[in-house]
Short mmCIF file of C-alpha atoms in Angstrom, two decimals:
data_model
loop_
_atom_site.label_atom_id
_atom_site.label_comp_id
_atom_site.label_asym_id
_atom_site.label_seq_id
_atom_site.Cartn_x
_atom_site.Cartn_y
_atom_site.Cartn_z
CA MET A 1 96.03 124.80 112.52
CA ILE A 2 96.51 122.04 109.96
CA GLU A 3 100.25 122.75 109.82
CA HIS A 4 100.49 122.64 113.62
CA ASP A 5 98.64 119.30 113.71
CA ARG A 6 100.93 117.83 111.08
CA LEU A 7 104.06 118.92 112.98
CA LYS A 8 102.58 117.37 116.11
CA ASP A 9 101.89 114.16 114.19
CA ILE A 10 105.54 113.92 113.06
CA LYS A 11 106.82 114.49 116.61
CA GLU A 12 104.40 111.96 118.11
CA LYS A 13 105.35 109.19 115.69
CA TYR A 14 109.04 109.94 116.12
CA SER A 15 108.68 109.90 119.92
CA GLU A 16 106.73 106.63 119.82
CA SER A 17 109.39 104.92 117.73
CA PHE A 18 112.32 106.49 119.62
CA GLY A 19 110.92 105.44 122.99
CA THR A 20 110.43 101.85 121.85
CA LEU A 21 113.69 101.44 119.92
CA ASN A 22 115.87 103.28 122.44
CA PRO A 23 117.08 100.13 124.32
CA MET A 24 117.98 98.41 121.04
CA LEU A 25 119.74 101.48 119.63
CA THR A 26 121.70 101.89 122.87
CA GLU A 27 123.04 98.34 122.54
CA MET A 28 123.79 98.92 118.85
CA LEU A 29 125.71 102.07 119.73
CA GLU A 30 127.77 100.12 122.25
CA CYS A 31 128.53 97.48 119.57
CA HIS A 32 129.72 100.15 117.14
CA ARG A 33 131.95 101.67 119.82
CA MET A 34 133.44 98.28 120.63
CA VAL A 35 134.29 97.59 116.98
CA ALA A 36 135.79 101.09 116.71
CA GLY A 37 138.10 100.30 119.63
CA GLN A 38 136.32 102.53 122.14
CA GLN A 39 136.00 99.85 124.80
CA TRP A 40 137.15 102.19 127.54
CA SER A 41 134.72 104.67 129.00
CA ALA A 42 135.95 108.26 129.22
CA THR A 43 136.11 108.03 133.04
CA ASP A 44 138.09 104.78 133.10
CA ALA A 45 140.49 106.02 130.41
CA ASN A 46 141.21 109.23 132.34
CA ASN A 47 141.76 107.33 135.60
CA SER A 48 144.17 105.01 133.81
CA LYS A 49 146.13 107.92 132.33
CA LYS A 50 146.37 109.63 135.73
CA LYS A 51 148.12 106.51 136.99
CA ASN A 52 150.49 106.58 133.99
CA ILE A 53 148.88 103.42 132.67
CA THR A 54 148.09 103.33 128.96
CA PRO A 55 144.48 102.21 128.42
CA LEU A 56 145.34 99.33 126.08
CA THR A 57 142.67 97.82 123.85
CA HIS A 58 142.83 94.37 122.27
CA ASN A 59 140.21 94.79 119.55
CA TYR A 60 139.41 91.23 118.49
CA LEU A 61 135.96 92.26 117.22
CA LYS A 62 137.19 94.54 114.45
CA GLY A 63 139.20 91.74 112.89
CA GLN A 64 136.19 89.43 112.80
CA VAL A 65 133.97 92.14 111.33
CA ASP A 66 136.59 92.99 108.67
CA ILE A 67 136.89 89.33 107.67
CA MET A 68 133.12 88.94 107.24
CA CYS A 69 132.85 92.21 105.28
CA GLY A 70 135.81 91.19 103.10
CA ILE A 71 134.19 87.86 102.26
CA GLN A 72 130.96 89.67 101.43
CA ARG A 73 132.75 92.05 99.05
CA GLN A 74 134.66 89.25 97.29
CA THR A 75 131.64 86.98 96.83
CA LYS A 76 129.06 89.67 96.05
CA ALA A 77 127.54 89.19 92.61
CA ALA A 78 125.65 91.66 90.44
CA LEU A 79 121.93 91.87 91.09
CA LYS A 80 119.88 89.79 88.66
CA CYS A 81 116.20 89.47 87.74
CA TYR A 82 114.98 85.91 87.20
CA PRO A 83 112.07 85.01 84.89
CA GLU A 84 108.92 83.63 86.47
CA GLU A 85 107.68 82.07 83.23
CA THR A 86 109.35 80.85 80.03
CA GLY A 87 108.23 83.91 78.09
CA ASP A 88 109.91 86.25 80.61
CA ASN A 89 113.51 85.40 79.67
CA ILE A 90 114.10 88.43 77.43
CA THR A 91 112.35 90.81 79.84
CA ALA A 92 114.34 89.43 82.78
CA SER A 93 117.62 89.81 80.89
CA ILE A 94 116.89 93.44 80.00
CA SER A 95 115.75 94.18 83.57
CA SER A 96 118.95 92.65 84.96
CA THR A 97 121.08 94.87 82.73
CA ILE A 98 119.16 98.00 83.73
CA LEU A 99 119.24 97.08 87.44
CA HIS A 100 122.99 96.39 87.38
CA HIS A 101 123.65 99.64 85.50
CA GLY A 102 121.55 101.62 88.01
CA MET A 103 123.28 100.04 91.01
CA ARG A 104 126.75 100.59 89.54
CA LYS A 105 126.16 104.21 88.51
CA GLY A 106 124.25 105.07 91.68
CA ARG A 107 126.86 103.73 94.14
CA GLY A 108 124.43 100.97 95.09
CA TYR A 109 127.00 98.21 95.53
CA SER A 110 129.27 100.39 97.67
CA SER A 111 126.28 101.39 99.82
CA ALA A 112 125.30 97.74 100.15
CA ASN A 113 128.77 97.03 101.55
CA THR A 114 128.30 99.76 104.16
CA ALA A 115 124.82 98.50 105.12
CA PHE A 116 126.19 94.95 105.43
CA LYS A 117 128.90 96.17 107.83
CA ASP A 118 126.23 97.94 109.88
CA CYS A 119 124.30 94.66 110.06
CA VAL A 120 127.36 92.68 111.16
CA THR A 121 128.32 95.31 113.73
CA GLY A 122 124.98 96.25 115.25
CA GLY A 123 122.41 93.92 113.70
CA LEU A 124 120.64 96.52 111.56
CA GLY A 125 121.46 98.27 108.27
CA TRP A 126 119.49 100.47 105.89
CA LEU A 127 119.59 101.14 102.15
CA SER A 128 117.64 104.06 100.69
CA PRO A 129 117.12 104.63 96.94
CA TYR A 130 116.33 108.12 95.70
CA MET A 131 116.32 110.17 92.50
CA ASP A 132 119.07 112.76 92.12
CA PHE A 133 118.12 115.66 89.83
CA SER A 134 121.31 117.72 90.30
CA GLU A 135 122.89 116.56 87.01
CA ASP A 136 119.76 115.67 85.03
CA PRO A 137 116.92 117.96 86.12
CA ILE A 138 114.40 116.27 83.84
CA ASN A 139 114.89 112.52 84.22
CA GLY A 140 117.13 112.38 87.28
CA GLU A 141 119.53 109.60 88.23
CA LEU A 142 118.99 106.69 90.58
CA LYS A 143 121.19 106.82 93.68
CA VAL A 144 121.39 104.39 96.58
CA VAL A 145 122.78 105.42 99.97
CA ALA A 146 123.39 103.58 103.23
CA ASP A 147 121.51 105.42 105.96
CA SER A 148 122.85 105.47 109.49
CA PRO A 149 120.98 102.90 111.61
CA PHE A 150 120.69 105.64 114.25
CA ASP A 151 118.75 107.92 111.89
CA ILE A 152 115.87 105.58 110.97
CA PHE A 153 112.91 105.21 113.33
CA PHE A 154 110.21 102.80 112.21
CA ASP A 155 106.78 101.67 113.32
CA PRO A 156 107.42 99.57 116.44
CA HIS A 157 104.13 97.71 115.92
CA GLY A 158 105.21 96.23 112.58
CA LYS A 159 106.08 92.53 112.55
CA GLU A 160 106.92 91.74 108.91
CA PRO A 161 110.61 92.00 107.92
CA ASP A 162 109.63 93.25 104.44
CA THR A 163 107.91 96.29 106.08
CA SER A 164 104.55 95.37 104.49
CA ASP A 165 102.65 96.01 107.74
CA TRP A 166 104.67 99.05 108.88
CA MET A 167 102.51 102.16 108.94
CA TYR A 168 105.35 104.69 109.01
CA ILE A 169 109.09 105.34 108.95
CA VAL A 170 110.74 108.53 110.24
CA LYS A 171 114.10 109.46 108.72
CA ARG A 172 116.09 111.92 110.83
CA LYS A 173 119.15 113.80 109.63
CA VAL A 174 121.27 116.68 110.94
CA ILE A 175 122.35 118.89 108.03
CA SER A 176 123.78 122.37 107.50
CA LYS A 177 121.26 125.19 107.41
CA HIS A 178 122.44 126.46 104.05
CA ILE A 179 121.73 123.02 102.53
CA ALA A 180 118.21 123.11 103.97
CA GLU A 181 117.74 126.65 102.66
CA MET A 182 118.74 125.55 99.16
CA ASN A 183 116.30 122.64 99.18
CA PHE A 184 113.42 124.59 100.76
CA SER A 185 114.05 128.09 99.45
CA GLU A 186 110.52 129.27 100.27
CA LYS A 187 111.26 128.58 103.96
CA ALA A 188 114.80 130.04 103.93
CA ASP A 189 114.09 132.89 106.37
CA GLU A 190 112.37 130.59 108.85
CA ILE A 191 115.18 128.04 108.65
CA ARG A 192 117.84 130.68 109.23
CA ALA A 193 116.09 131.92 112.36
CA SER A 194 115.21 128.49 113.79
CA SER A 195 117.02 126.47 116.43
CA ALA A 196 116.62 123.14 118.21
CA ASN A 197 117.92 121.30 121.27
CA TYR A 198 120.12 118.67 119.63
CA LYS A 199 121.78 117.48 122.84
CA SER A 200 118.52 115.94 124.06
CA ASP A 201 119.18 113.09 121.59
CA TYR A 202 122.46 111.34 122.30
CA PHE A 203 122.31 109.41 119.02
CA VAL A 204 123.24 112.67 117.29
CA MET A 205 126.97 112.17 117.53
CA ALA A 206 128.26 115.67 116.73
CA GLU A 207 127.43 118.14 119.47
CA THR A 208 129.65 121.05 118.45
CA ASN A 209 128.95 123.99 116.13
CA LEU A 210 125.31 122.95 115.86
CA LYS A 211 124.05 126.52 115.73
CA ASP A 212 124.53 126.42 111.94
CA LYS A 213 122.77 123.09 111.57
CA CYS A 214 119.17 121.89 111.67
CA VAL A 215 117.33 118.62 112.16
CA ILE A 216 115.30 117.31 109.23
CA LYS A 217 112.62 114.69 109.91
CA GLU A 218 110.86 112.92 107.07
CA LEU A 219 107.67 111.04 107.93
CA TRP A 220 106.92 108.41 105.28
CA GLU A 221 103.44 107.27 106.20
CA ARG A 222 101.25 104.50 104.77
CA VAL A 223 97.67 105.73 104.29
CA LEU A 224 94.52 103.97 103.16
CA GLU A 225 92.47 105.65 100.45
CA ARG A 226 89.00 104.73 99.17
CA TYR A 227 88.55 104.19 95.44
CA ILE A 228 85.64 103.45 93.12
CA VAL A 229 86.62 100.84 90.54
CA VAL A 230 84.55 101.00 87.35
CA TYR A 231 84.33 97.98 85.02
CA PHE A 232 82.83 98.15 81.53
CA ILE A 233 83.17 96.61 78.08
CA ASP A 234 84.27 99.06 75.39
CA GLU A 235 83.40 99.17 71.67
CA THR A 236 86.02 96.53 70.85
CA GLY A 237 84.50 94.07 73.30
CA GLU A 238 87.37 94.23 75.79
CA LEU A 239 86.88 94.63 79.52
CA GLN A 240 88.20 97.96 80.79
CA GLN A 241 88.93 99.12 84.33
CA LEU A 242 88.95 102.67 85.69
CA GLU A 243 90.03 103.59 89.24
CA ILE A 244 88.59 106.82 90.65
CA PRO A 245 89.42 108.26 94.11
CA GLU A 246 86.20 108.44 96.08
CA ALA A 247 86.81 112.12 96.87
CA GLN A 248 86.93 112.89 93.12
CA TYR A 249 83.97 110.73 92.12
CA ALA A 250 81.65 113.71 91.53
CA GLN A 251 84.09 115.21 89.01
CA PHE A 252 83.88 112.08 86.86
CA GLU A 253 80.07 111.87 86.99
CA PRO A 254 79.50 113.37 83.47
CA ASP A 255 81.87 110.82 81.90
CA LEU A 256 80.42 107.98 83.94
CA MET A 257 76.94 108.75 82.61
CA LEU A 258 78.19 107.84 79.13
CA LEU A 259 80.00 104.75 80.36
CA ARG A 260 76.86 103.47 82.07
CA MET A 261 75.39 102.92 78.62
CA MET A 262 78.15 100.42 77.91
CA PRO A 263 77.34 96.73 78.44
CA SER A 264 78.38 95.04 81.67
CA TYR A 265 78.94 98.35 83.50
CA GLU A 266 79.70 97.79 87.18
CA GLU A 267 81.08 99.84 90.07
CA MET A 268 82.88 98.46 93.11
CA LYS A 269 84.30 100.17 96.20
CA THR A 270 87.80 99.25 97.31
CA THR A 271 90.62 100.47 99.53
CA LYS A 272 94.17 100.99 98.34
CA SER A 273 97.36 101.73 100.19
CA GLY A 274 99.34 104.88 99.37
CA ILE A 275 102.33 106.78 100.74
CA LYS A 276 102.26 110.33 102.12
CA VAL A 277 105.33 112.33 103.11
CA ALA A 278 105.68 115.14 105.64
CA ILE A 279 109.00 116.94 106.25
CA SER A 280 109.70 119.07 109.31
CA ILE A 281 112.71 121.26 110.14
CA ASN A 282 113.66 121.68 113.81
CA ASP A 283 110.18 120.42 114.73
CA ASN A 284 108.60 123.84 114.07
CA ILE A 285 108.73 124.30 110.28
CA LEU A 286 106.60 122.18 107.97
CA ALA A 287 108.61 122.11 104.74
CA TYR A 288 106.45 119.60 102.80
CA ASP A 289 103.21 117.70 103.27
CA GLY A 290 101.73 115.68 100.44
CA LYS A 291 101.91 112.51 98.38
CA SER A 292 105.12 110.60 97.90
CA PRO A 293 107.22 112.28 95.18
CA TYR A 294 107.69 108.86 93.60
CA GLU A 295 103.92 108.52 93.01
CA MET A 296 103.79 104.82 93.74
CA ASN A 297 101.28 102.75 95.66
CA VAL A 298 102.89 99.98 97.70
#
């Protein structure tokens, strides 16, 4: 029942975002078609050909977009971290070197070019960092990709451009079944037997040979969790802080009994923001449901 509810939750959030963003995405799709030279509709182009008239296209938009993207590529500088205080100069310099190395090795600058072109063309572009463990299964490598603006569906109630008040983002991707089977081997049989109605979503461009493909939806959801923050002064006289999830408070009770003998012991309840991830395949297979694999609170 829990799995069914989670699948329903993914579909509901995707439907909410899709329904709200649909008019904007439709206009964006038209802009991308215009830049690609597809200014003729299929009906008008066929009627023109029947009359032996070539459906000519004077694509002035593509030239303007190419100029802006060319200027962006020529003037783009390496990412740099700036110090906030005088003592941060060395740390900022090291951070800049690491950031530039990560962006260069992880195709970050090339992906930034693609996202910039998406912004110029349709007004919206996406960059997604992730860890690739295919070459280094222990430490992984940072990679940055430019997601299709037609594959990202975000909380329509969010207002802040830095996403700080967005409660969720749904990433949708159509991939080959054998790729999904490799990534979710424990669900391989279910994936192989599953199917979905892809043509109901016209933002999925490819509508041929889809029987060997599946739709992956990732729900990245901001959740609020209650914590107990414990303050106490240790043997060295320094103030220490310990954060305990409220659900696990009873497990720490034996240790807390000892800490309560420390001077200036104090407990305080607080709420922190965390990220949970749920992944569905063809809307009927729950491949993952848990905390963000990056284990970061944002």
